[in-house]
Amino acid sequence: MTWTPLTLVLIGVICLLGVGFYGLLISRNLIKIIVALQILGKAALIAFVMAGNVNGQTGQGQALAMTIIVADTIVAVVGLALAVQVRRRFGTMDIKALSNLKG
Amino acid sequence: MNNAFLWLIALPLLASPFVYILGRIPFSRAAFRTVRLDGHLVLENPRSRIPAFLALAVMLIMWVFFAMTASQFLANGAQSWTFGSVSLRLDGLSLLLAAVALGLGTLVVIFSGPYMADDAGEEKYYALLVLMVGVMIGLGCAYDLFNLWVWFEAMAVSSYLLVAFYHEQPAALESGVKYLVQSAAGSVLVLLGIALVFAQTGTLALDQIQSAARATVNAPALLAAGALFLIGYGVKAALVPLHTWLPDAHSQAPSGISAMLSGVVIEAGLVALLRSLGSLSAVTPSWSTLLFIFGALNMLLGNLLALRQTQVKRMLAFSSLSHIGYMLLGLGIAVYSGQPGGAEGSFFHLINHALMKGLAFLAAGALLYCLFIATGSHNALLISDLAGAARRYPLPALALSIAVLGLGGLPPLAGFMSKWQIFVAGFQTHDLVVMGLVIFAALNSVLSLGYYAPLVNMMYRQKPSTAVQSGKPLPWIMGIPLVLLSLAIVAIGIWPTLVQWLSAPAGAALVSMTAFGR
């Protein structure tokens, strides 16, 4: 395998995915979880730009990446709105408080 | 009018903001009320019934477009429409999803009239409900992988908000957060899969991917993409072990939304999964094995987990898992054998499950409303609370009994017919493993009566509980959807060919999607 700029981008995507999933599994703070979801979304976004580059349709890859930014932002907004409500009702951001429903 | 299906999609999307804005306008001073929030008196939203009536009007107009769409489809077959790089295509599967989403959506709007009347923020509820129905119809018509994801994400966002609708209740918030985090992680996996397919084939249109996949059998990138689709969409379709959001979300959402989630949303996830995997079907023949494995897991775990539930809505939520399992079995049979029989059975079961589970959640919701919500309490409805409910609430009790017995698969009801069709298709493959799975499914169906029958017994043969004795009367509007759905279930059970015009083209569409490389 030769080291091209593309390889570096691929490594970057994989690292972002690793960081995102690690954050998702380890964090207990709701805000940090939403940040981890955003990092995951950015990994997917870069993957699209890269995919467009690989098959020679750079423009379409970038257009899809723009759409992902919009969709990701909407999810983040809804998540943060829920986080605000969680802070109001539970008085904490710790997701340990959010484990009453079981079975 | 050509392309009526575009209006069927566009109307709810355009109408949704109007439902919200017109609901916010205070038409009279008395429309305001004050509520106490966090110790402060604040002026709450205007209390108008406009959003409810507007939503109902939108649904009724959509029925006109649906009738035009259906007649055009039955006369001319699949229709497509392209705008730039966005293409929508209405085939049998889209029509089925549209019929189910619109049918259940209309009944839920009627049901929610009295159910949501005392809750603040009705305009948000109806705006999101109308939006969700429109987005699901669009999802069925998406004919390009990325477009499919966008519709899917829009459906997810509208359902996050509806699940966490009672945002003053900790349990609803908790389920909303769980649902959002799991779904969002799943949708990132789907995106990565789409990026892999895009990098490998250079296209996103489903039919072009199909022919590209035939040229590159066993391409590792496409195999990985298929796995990512299965996991990513599997979160929304509630494949065990990705189901953990489902019981919380179904039990904490308002009852009308529980019916929509269980009856249509998880099936929409299944349709998205089928479309994506269908385009990659030529890559490897083992997709059907995966469908069988997930189907068996869903049937068994769904039933076993439902057995130990004490809350009615939670039990119904777990039984949705097992019904997704039956559908996966039928779809697996169709993909495995290349015959439409199993898929027709599955899509017939999809319709029936939407009717039966919709009725079960609405009937449970009606009882929940009478016993708790109308008295100002937000308790969960326990199975023991329903003791003797048939004496005071004969209609919801009868409707709930019809629904759960249909779900359990007792012969004169709809659930039996569709399960039977799946089982027959399984035996026609003459494959020992598939026949073993069919027997396993039949045993599971019997097992499910282990939690449905005690519920019926509790309502009809026990002394009334204190909750039933102190309950409020049932508003007559809530009875309309219950009666209609009960009649539909009995009618389809007696004349199973009644909805064949929907399930047969959907099965044919699935086989034409997947049997491409054979």
Coordinates of N, CA, C and O in Angstrom, one line a residue, chain B residues 387-516:
Chain B
A387 N -58.0 -5.4 35.2 CA -58.9 -6.4 35.7 C -60.3 -5.9 35.7 O -60.7 -4.8 36.1
G388 N -61.1 -6.8 35.0 CA -62.6 -6.5 35.0 C -62.9 -5.3 34.1 O -64.0 -4.7 34.2
A389 N -62.0 -4.8 33.2 CA -62.3 -3.6 32.4 C -63.4 -3.8 31.5 O -64.1 -2.9 31.1
A390 N -63.7 -5.1 31.1 CA -64.8 -5.3 30.2 C -66.1 -4.9 30.7 O -67.0 -4.6 29.9
R391 N -66.3 -4.9 32.0 CA -67.6 -4.5 32.5 C -67.9 -3.0 32.3 O -69.0 -2.7 31.8
R392 N -66.9 -2.2 32.6 CA -67.2 -0.7 32.4 C -66.9 -0.2 31.0 O -67.4 0.8 30.6
Y393 N -65.9 -0.9 30.4 CA -65.4 -0.4 29.1 C -65.5 -1.5 28.1 O -64.5 -2.0 27.6
P394 N -66.8 -1.9 27.7 CA -66.9 -3.0 26.8 C -66.2 -2.8 25.4 O -65.5 -3.8 24.9
L395 N -66.3 -1.6 24.9 CA -65.7 -1.4 23.5 C -64.2 -1.5 23.5 O -63.6 -2.3 22.7
P396 N -63.5 -0.7 24.3 CA -62.0 -0.8 24.3 C -61.5 -2.2 24.7 O -60.5 -2.7 24.1
A397 N -62.2 -2.9 25.6 CA -61.8 -4.2 26.1 C -62.0 -5.2 24.9 O -61.1 -6.0 24.6
L398 N -63.1 -5.1 24.2 CA -63.3 -6.0 23.1 C -62.3 -5.7 22.0 O -61.7 -6.7 21.4
A399 N -62.0 -4.4 21.7 CA -61.0 -4.1 20.7 C -59.7 -4.6 21.0 O -59.0 -5.2 20.2
L400 N -59.3 -4.4 22.3 CA -57.9 -4.9 22.7 C -57.9 -6.4 22.6 O -56.8 -7.0 22.2
S401 N -59.0 -7.1 22.9 CA -59.0 -8.6 22.8 C -58.8 -9.0 21.4 O -58.1 -9.9 21.1
I402 N -59.6 -8.4 20.5 CA -59.5 -8.7 19.1 C -58.1 -8.5 18.6 O -57.5 -9.3 17.9
A403 N -57.5 -7.4 19.0 CA -56.1 -7.1 18.5 C -55.1 -8.1 19.0 O -54.3 -8.6 18.2
V404 N -55.1 -8.4 20.3 CA -54.1 -9.3 20.8 C -54.3 -10.7 20.4 O -53.4 -11.5 20.1
L405 N -55.6 -11.2 20.2 CA -55.8 -12.5 19.7 C -55.4 -12.6 18.2 O -54.9 -13.6 17.8
G406 N -55.7 -11.5 17.5 CA -55.2 -11.5 16.1 C -53.7 -11.5 16.0 O -53.1 -12.2 15.2
L407 N -53.0 -10.8 16.9 CA -51.5 -10.8 17.0 C -51.1 -12.2 17.3 O -50.0 -12.7 16.8
G408 N -51.8 -12.9 18.2 CA -51.4 -14.2 18.6 C -51.7 -15.2 17.5 O -51.2 -16.4 17.5
G409 N -52.5 -14.9 16.5 CA -52.7 -15.7 15.3 C -53.9 -16.7 15.5 O -53.8 -17.8 15.0
L410 N -55.0 -16.3 16.1 CA -56.1 -17.2 16.2 C -56.9 -17.1 14.9 O -57.0 -16.0 14.3
P411 N -57.4 -18.3 14.4 CA -57.8 -18.4 13.0 C -58.8 -17.4 12.4 O -58.5 -16.9 11.4
P412 N -59.9 -17.0 13.0 CA -60.8 -16.1 12.2 C -60.2 -14.7 12.0 O -60.9 -13.9 11.4
L413 N -59.1 -14.4 12.6 CA -58.6 -13.0 12.6 C -57.5 -12.8 11.6 O -56.9 -13.8 11.1
A414 N -57.1 -11.5 11.3 CA -56.2 -11.2 10.2 C -54.8 -11.8 10.4 O -54.2 -12.3 9.5
G415 N -54.3 -11.8 11.7 CA -53.0 -12.3 11.9 C -52.7 -13.7 11.5 O -51.6 -14.0 11.0
F416 N -53.7 -14.5 11.6 CA -53.6 -15.9 11.2 C -53.3 -16.1 9.7 O -52.4 -16.8 9.3
M417 N -54.1 -15.3 8.9 CA -54.0 -15.4 7.5 C -52.6 -15.1 7.0 O -52.0 -15.8 6.1
S418 N -52.0 -14.0 7.5 CA -50.7 -13.6 6.9 C -49.6 -14.5 7.4 O -48.7 -14.9 6.7
K419 N -49.7 -15.0 8.7 CA -48.7 -15.9 9.2 C -48.8 -17.2 8.4 O -47.8 -17.8 8.0
W420 N -50.0 -17.6 8.1 CA -50.2 -18.9 7.3 C -49.6 -18.7 5.9 O -48.9 -19.7 5.5
Q421 N -49.7 -17.6 5.3 CA -49.1 -17.4 4.0 C -47.6 -17.5 4.0 O -47.0 -18.1 3.2
I422 N -47.0 -16.9 5.1 CA -45.6 -17.0 5.3 C -45.2 -18.5 5.4 O -44.2 -18.9 4.8
F423 N -45.9 -19.2 6.3 CA -45.5 -20.6 6.6 C -45.6 -21.4 5.3 O -44.8 -22.3 5.1
V424 N -46.7 -21.2 4.6 CA -46.9 -22.0 3.3 C -45.7 -21.8 2.4 O -45.2 -22.7 1.8
A425 N -45.4 -20.5 2.2 CA -44.2 -20.1 1.4 C -43.0 -20.8 1.8 O -42.2 -21.3 1.0
G426 N -42.8 -20.9 3.2 CA -41.6 -21.6 3.7 C -41.6 -23.0 3.3 O -40.6 -23.6 2.9
F427 N -42.7 -23.7 3.4 CA -42.8 -25.1 3.1 C -42.6 -25.4 1.6 O -42.1 -26.4 1.2
Q428 N -43.0 -24.4 0.8 CA -42.8 -24.6 -0.6 C -41.4 -24.6 -1.1 O -41.1 -25.0 -2.2
T429 N -40.5 -24.1 -0.2 CA -39.1 -24.1 -0.6 C -38.5 -25.5 -0.6 O -37.4 -25.8 -1.1
H430 N -39.1 -26.4 0.1 CA -38.6 -27.8 0.3 C -37.2 -27.8 0.9 O -36.4 -28.7 0.5
D431 N -36.9 -26.9 1.7 CA -35.6 -26.8 2.3 C -35.7 -27.1 3.8 O -36.5 -26.5 4.5
L432 N -34.9 -28.1 4.3 CA -35.1 -28.5 5.7 C -34.9 -27.4 6.7 O -35.7 -27.3 7.6
V433 N -33.9 -26.6 6.5 CA -33.6 -25.5 7.4 C -34.7 -24.5 7.4 O -35.2 -24.1 8.5
V434 N -35.2 -24.1 6.3 CA -36.3 -23.2 6.2 C -37.6 -23.8 6.8 O -38.3 -23.1 7.6
M435 N -37.8 -25.1 6.6 CA -39.0 -25.7 7.2 C -38.9 -25.7 8.7 O -39.8 -25.5 9.4
G436 N -37.6 -26.0 9.2 CA -37.4 -26.0 10.6 C -37.7 -24.6 11.2 O -38.4 -24.5 12.2
L437 N -37.3 -23.5 10.5 CA -37.5 -22.2 10.9 C -39.0 -21.9 11.0 O -39.5 -21.2 11.9
V438 N -39.8 -22.4 10.0 CA -41.2 -22.2 9.9 C -41.9 -22.8 11.1 O -42.7 -22.2 11.8
I439 N -41.4 -24.0 11.5 CA -42.0 -24.7 12.7 C -41.6 -23.9 13.9 O -42.5 -23.7 14.8
F440 N -40.4 -23.4 14.0 CA -40.0 -22.6 15.1 C -40.9 -21.3 15.2 O -41.3 -20.9 16.3
A441 N -41.2 -20.7 14.0 CA -42.1 -19.5 14.1 C -43.5 -19.9 14.5 O -44.1 -19.1 15.3
A442 N -44.0 -21.1 14.1 CA -45.3 -21.5 14.6 C -45.3 -21.7 16.1 O -46.3 -21.3 16.7
L443 N -44.2 -22.3 16.6 CA -44.2 -22.5 18.0 C -44.1 -21.2 18.8 O -44.7 -21.0 19.8
N444 N -43.4 -20.2 18.2 CA -43.3 -18.9 18.8 C -44.7 -18.3 18.8 O -45.0 -17.5 19.8
S445 N -45.4 -18.5 17.8 CA -46.7 -17.9 17.7 C -47.6 -18.4 18.8 O -48.4 -17.7 19.4
V446 N -47.5 -19.7 19.1 CA -48.2 -20.3 20.2 C -47.7 -19.7 21.6 O -48.5 -19.4 22.4
L447 N -46.4 -19.6 21.7 CA -45.8 -19.0 22.9 C -46.3 -17.6 23.1 O -46.6 -17.2 24.3
S448 N -46.6 -16.8 22.1 CA -47.1 -15.5 22.3 C -48.4 -15.5 22.9 O -48.8 -14.5 23.6
L449 N -49.2 -16.5 22.7 CA -50.5 -16.6 23.4 C -50.3 -16.6 24.9 O -51.3 -16.3 25.7
G450 N -49.2 -17.0 25.3 CA -48.9 -17.1 26.8 C -49.0 -15.8 27.5 O -49.2 -15.7 28.7
Y451 N -48.7 -14.7 26.7 CA -49.0 -13.4 27.4 C -50.2 -12.6 26.9 O -50.7 -11.7 27.5
Y452 N -50.7 -13.0 25.7 CA -51.9 -12.4 25.2 C -53.2 -12.9 25.9 O -54.0 -12.2 26.3
A453 N -53.2 -14.3 26.1 CA -54.4 -14.9 26.7 C -54.6 -14.4 28.2 O -55.8 -14.0 28.5
P454 N -53.6 -14.3 29.0 CA -53.9 -13.7 30.4 C -54.4 -12.3 30.4 O -55.2 -12.0 31.2
L455 N -54.0 -11.5 29.3 CA -54.5 -10.2 29.3 C -56.1 -10.2 29.0 O -56.8 -9.5 29.7
V456 N -56.5 -11.0 28.1 CA -57.9 -11.2 27.8 C -58.7 -11.7 29.0 O -59.7 -11.2 29.4
N457 N -58.1 -12.7 29.6 CA -58.6 -13.3 30.8 C -58.8 -12.2 31.9 O -59.9 -12.1 32.6
M458 N -57.8 -11.4 32.1 CA -57.8 -10.4 33.1 C -58.9 -9.4 32.9 O -59.6 -9.0 33.8
M459 N -59.2 -9.0 31.6 CA -60.2 -8.0 31.3 C -61.6 -8.6 31.5 O -62.5 -7.9 31.9
Y460 N -61.8 -9.9 31.2 CA -63.1 -10.5 31.1 C -63.6 -11.2 32.4 O -64.7 -11.4 32.6
R461 N -62.6 -11.8 33.1 CA -63.0 -12.8 34.1 C -62.6 -12.4 35.5 O -62.8 -13.1 36.4
Q462 N -62.0 -11.2 35.7 CA -61.6 -10.8 37.0 C -62.6 -9.7 37.6 O -63.3 -9.1 36.8
K463 N -62.5 -9.5 38.9 CA -63.3 -8.4 39.5 C -62.7 -7.1 39.2 O -61.5 -7.0 39.1
P464 N -63.5 -6.1 38.9 CA -63.0 -4.8 38.5 C -61.9 -4.2 39.6 O -62.2 -4.3 40.8
S465 N -60.8 -3.7 39.0 CA -59.8 -3.1 39.9 C -60.3 -1.7 40.4 O -61.2 -1.2 39.8
T466 N -59.6 -1.2 41.3 CA -60.0 0.1 41.8 C -59.8 1.2 40.7 O -60.6 2.1 40.6
A467 N -58.8 1.0 39.9 CA -58.6 2.0 38.8 C -59.8 1.9 37.8 O -60.2 3.0 37.4
V468 N -60.3 0.7 37.5 CA -61.4 0.6 36.6 C -62.7 1.3 37.3 O -63.4 2.0 36.6
Q469 N -62.8 1.0 38.6 CA -64.0 1.5 39.2 C -64.1 3.1 39.3 O -65.1 3.7 39.2
S470 N -62.9 3.7 39.4 CA -62.8 5.1 39.5 C -62.6 5.8 38.1 O -62.3 7.0 38.1
G471 N -62.6 5.0 37.0 CA -62.3 5.6 35.7 C -63.3 6.5 35.2 O -64.5 6.5 35.6
K472 N -62.9 7.3 34.2 CA -63.9 8.2 33.5 C -64.5 7.5 32.3 O -63.9 6.6 31.8
P473 N -65.6 8.0 31.8 CA -66.2 7.4 30.6 C -65.3 7.7 29.4 O -64.5 8.6 29.3
L474 N -65.6 6.8 28.4 CA -64.8 6.9 27.1 C -65.4 7.9 26.2 O -66.6 7.8 25.9
P475 N -64.6 8.9 25.7 CA -65.1 9.9 24.7 C -65.5 9.1 23.4 O -64.7 8.2 23.0
W476 N -66.7 9.4 22.8 CA -67.1 8.6 21.7 C -66.2 8.7 20.5 O -66.1 7.8 19.7
I477 N -65.5 9.9 20.4 CA -64.6 10.0 19.2 C -63.5 9.0 19.2 O -63.1 8.4 18.2
M478 N -63.0 8.6 20.4 CA -62.0 7.6 20.5 C -62.5 6.3 20.1 O -61.7 5.4 19.7
G479 N -63.8 6.0 20.2 CA -64.3 4.8 19.8 C -64.3 4.5 18.3 O -64.2 3.4 17.8
I480 N -64.3 5.6 17.5 CA -64.4 5.5 16.0 C -63.2 4.7 15.4 O -63.4 3.6 14.8
P481 N -62.0 5.1 15.7 CA -60.9 4.3 15.2 C -60.9 2.8 15.7 O -60.5 1.9 15.0
L482 N -61.3 2.6 17.0 CA -61.3 1.3 17.5 C -62.3 0.4 16.7 O -61.9 -0.7 16.4
V483 N -63.5 0.9 16.5 CA -64.5 0.1 15.7 C -64.0 -0.1 14.3 O -64.0 -1.3 13.9
L484 N -63.4 0.9 13.7 CA -63.0 0.7 12.3 C -61.9 -0.3 12.2 O -61.9 -1.2 11.3
L485 N -60.9 -0.2 13.1 CA -59.8 -1.2 13.0 C -60.2 -2.6 13.4 O -59.8 -3.6 12.7
S486 N -61.1 -2.7 14.4 CA -61.6 -4.1 14.7 C -62.3 -4.7 13.5 O -62.1 -5.9 13.2
L487 N -63.2 -3.9 12.9 CA -63.9 -4.4 11.7 C -62.9 -4.8 10.6 O -63.1 -5.9 10.0
A488 N -61.9 -4.0 10.4 CA -60.9 -4.3 9.3 C -60.2 -5.6 9.6 O -60.0 -6.5 8.7
I489 N -59.9 -5.9 10.9 CA -59.1 -7.1 11.3 C -60.0 -8.3 11.0 O -59.6 -9.3 10.5
V490 N -61.3 -8.2 11.5 CA -62.2 -9.4 11.3 C -62.4 -9.6 9.8 O -62.4 -10.7 9.3
A491 N -62.6 -8.5 9.0 CA -62.9 -8.6 7.6 C -61.8 -9.2 6.9 O -62.0 -10.1 6.0
I492 N -60.5 -8.8 7.2 CA -59.4 -9.3 6.5 C -59.2 -10.8 6.9 O -58.8 -11.6 6.0
G493 N -59.6 -11.1 8.1 CA -59.4 -12.5 8.5 C -60.4 -13.4 7.7 O -60.1 -14.5 7.4
I494 N -61.6 -12.9 7.4 CA -62.6 -13.7 6.7 C -62.3 -13.7 5.2 O -62.4 -14.7 4.5
W495 N -62.0 -12.5 4.7 CA -61.7 -12.4 3.2 C -60.2 -11.9 3.1 O -60.0 -10.8 2.9
P496 N -59.3 -12.9 3.2 CA -57.9 -12.4 3.1 C -57.4 -11.8 1.8 O -56.4 -11.1 1.7
T497 N -58.2 -12.0 0.7 CA -57.9 -11.4 -0.5 C -58.2 -9.9 -0.6 O -57.9 -9.3 -1.6
L498 N -58.8 -9.4 0.5 CA -59.2 -8.0 0.5 C -58.1 -7.0 0.2 O -58.3 -6.0 -0.4
V499 N -56.9 -7.3 0.7 CA -55.8 -6.3 0.6 C -54.7 -6.9 -0.4 O -53.6 -6.4 -0.4
Q500 N -55.1 -7.9 -1.1 CA -54.1 -8.5 -2.0 C -53.6 -7.6 -3.1 O -52.4 -7.6 -3.5
W501 N -54.4 -6.6 -3.4 CA -54.0 -5.6 -4.4 C -52.9 -4.8 -3.9 O -52.1 -4.2 -4.7
L502 N -52.7 -4.7 -2.6 CA -51.5 -4.0 -2.0 C -50.3 -4.9 -1.8 O -49.2 -4.6 -2.1
S503 N -50.6 -6.1 -1.3 CA -49.5 -7.0 -0.9 C -48.8 -7.7 -2.1 O -47.6 -7.8 -2.1
A504 N -49.6 -8.0 -3.1 CA -49.0 -8.8 -4.2 C -48.0 -7.9 -5.0 O -46.9 -8.3 -5.3
P505 N -48.4 -6.6 -5.4 CA -47.4 -5.8 -6.1 C -46.2 -5.5 -5.3 O -45.1 -5.5 -5.8
A506 N -46.4 -5.4 -3.9 CA -45.2 -5.1 -3.1 C -44.3 -6.3 -3.1 O -43.0 -6.2 -3.2
G507 N -44.9 -7.6 -3.0 CA -44.0 -8.8 -3.1 C -43.3 -8.9 -4.4 O -42.1 -9.2 -4.4
A508 N -44.0 -8.6 -5.5 CA -43.4 -8.6 -6.8 C -42.3 -7.6 -6.9 O -41.2 -7.8 -7.5
A509 N -42.5 -6.4 -6.3 CA -41.5 -5.3 -6.3 C -40.2 -5.8 -5.6 O -39.1 -5.6 -6.0
L510 N -40.4 -6.5 -4.4 CA -39.2 -6.9 -3.7 C -38.5 -8.0 -4.5 O -37.2 -7.9 -4.6
V511 N -39.2 -8.9 -5.1 CA -38.5 -9.9 -5.9 C -37.7 -9.3 -7.1 O -36.6 -9.7 -7.4
S512 N -38.4 -8.3 -7.7 CA -37.7 -7.7 -8.8 C -36.5 -6.9 -8.4 O -35.5 -6.7 -9.1
M513 N -36.5 -6.4 -7.1 CA -35.4 -5.7 -6.5 C -34.2 -6.7 -6.2 O -33.0 -6.4 -6.4
T514 N -34.6 -7.9 -5.7 CA -33.5 -8.8 -5.2 C -33.1 -9.9 -6.2 O -32.0 -10.3 -6.1
A515 N -34.0 -10.3 -7.0 CA -33.7 -11.5 -7.8 C -33.1 -11.1 -9.1 O -33.1 -11.9 -10.1
F516 N -32.4 -10.0 -9.1 CA -31.9 -9.4 -10.3 C -30.7 -10.3 -10.9 O -30.7 -10.6 -12.1

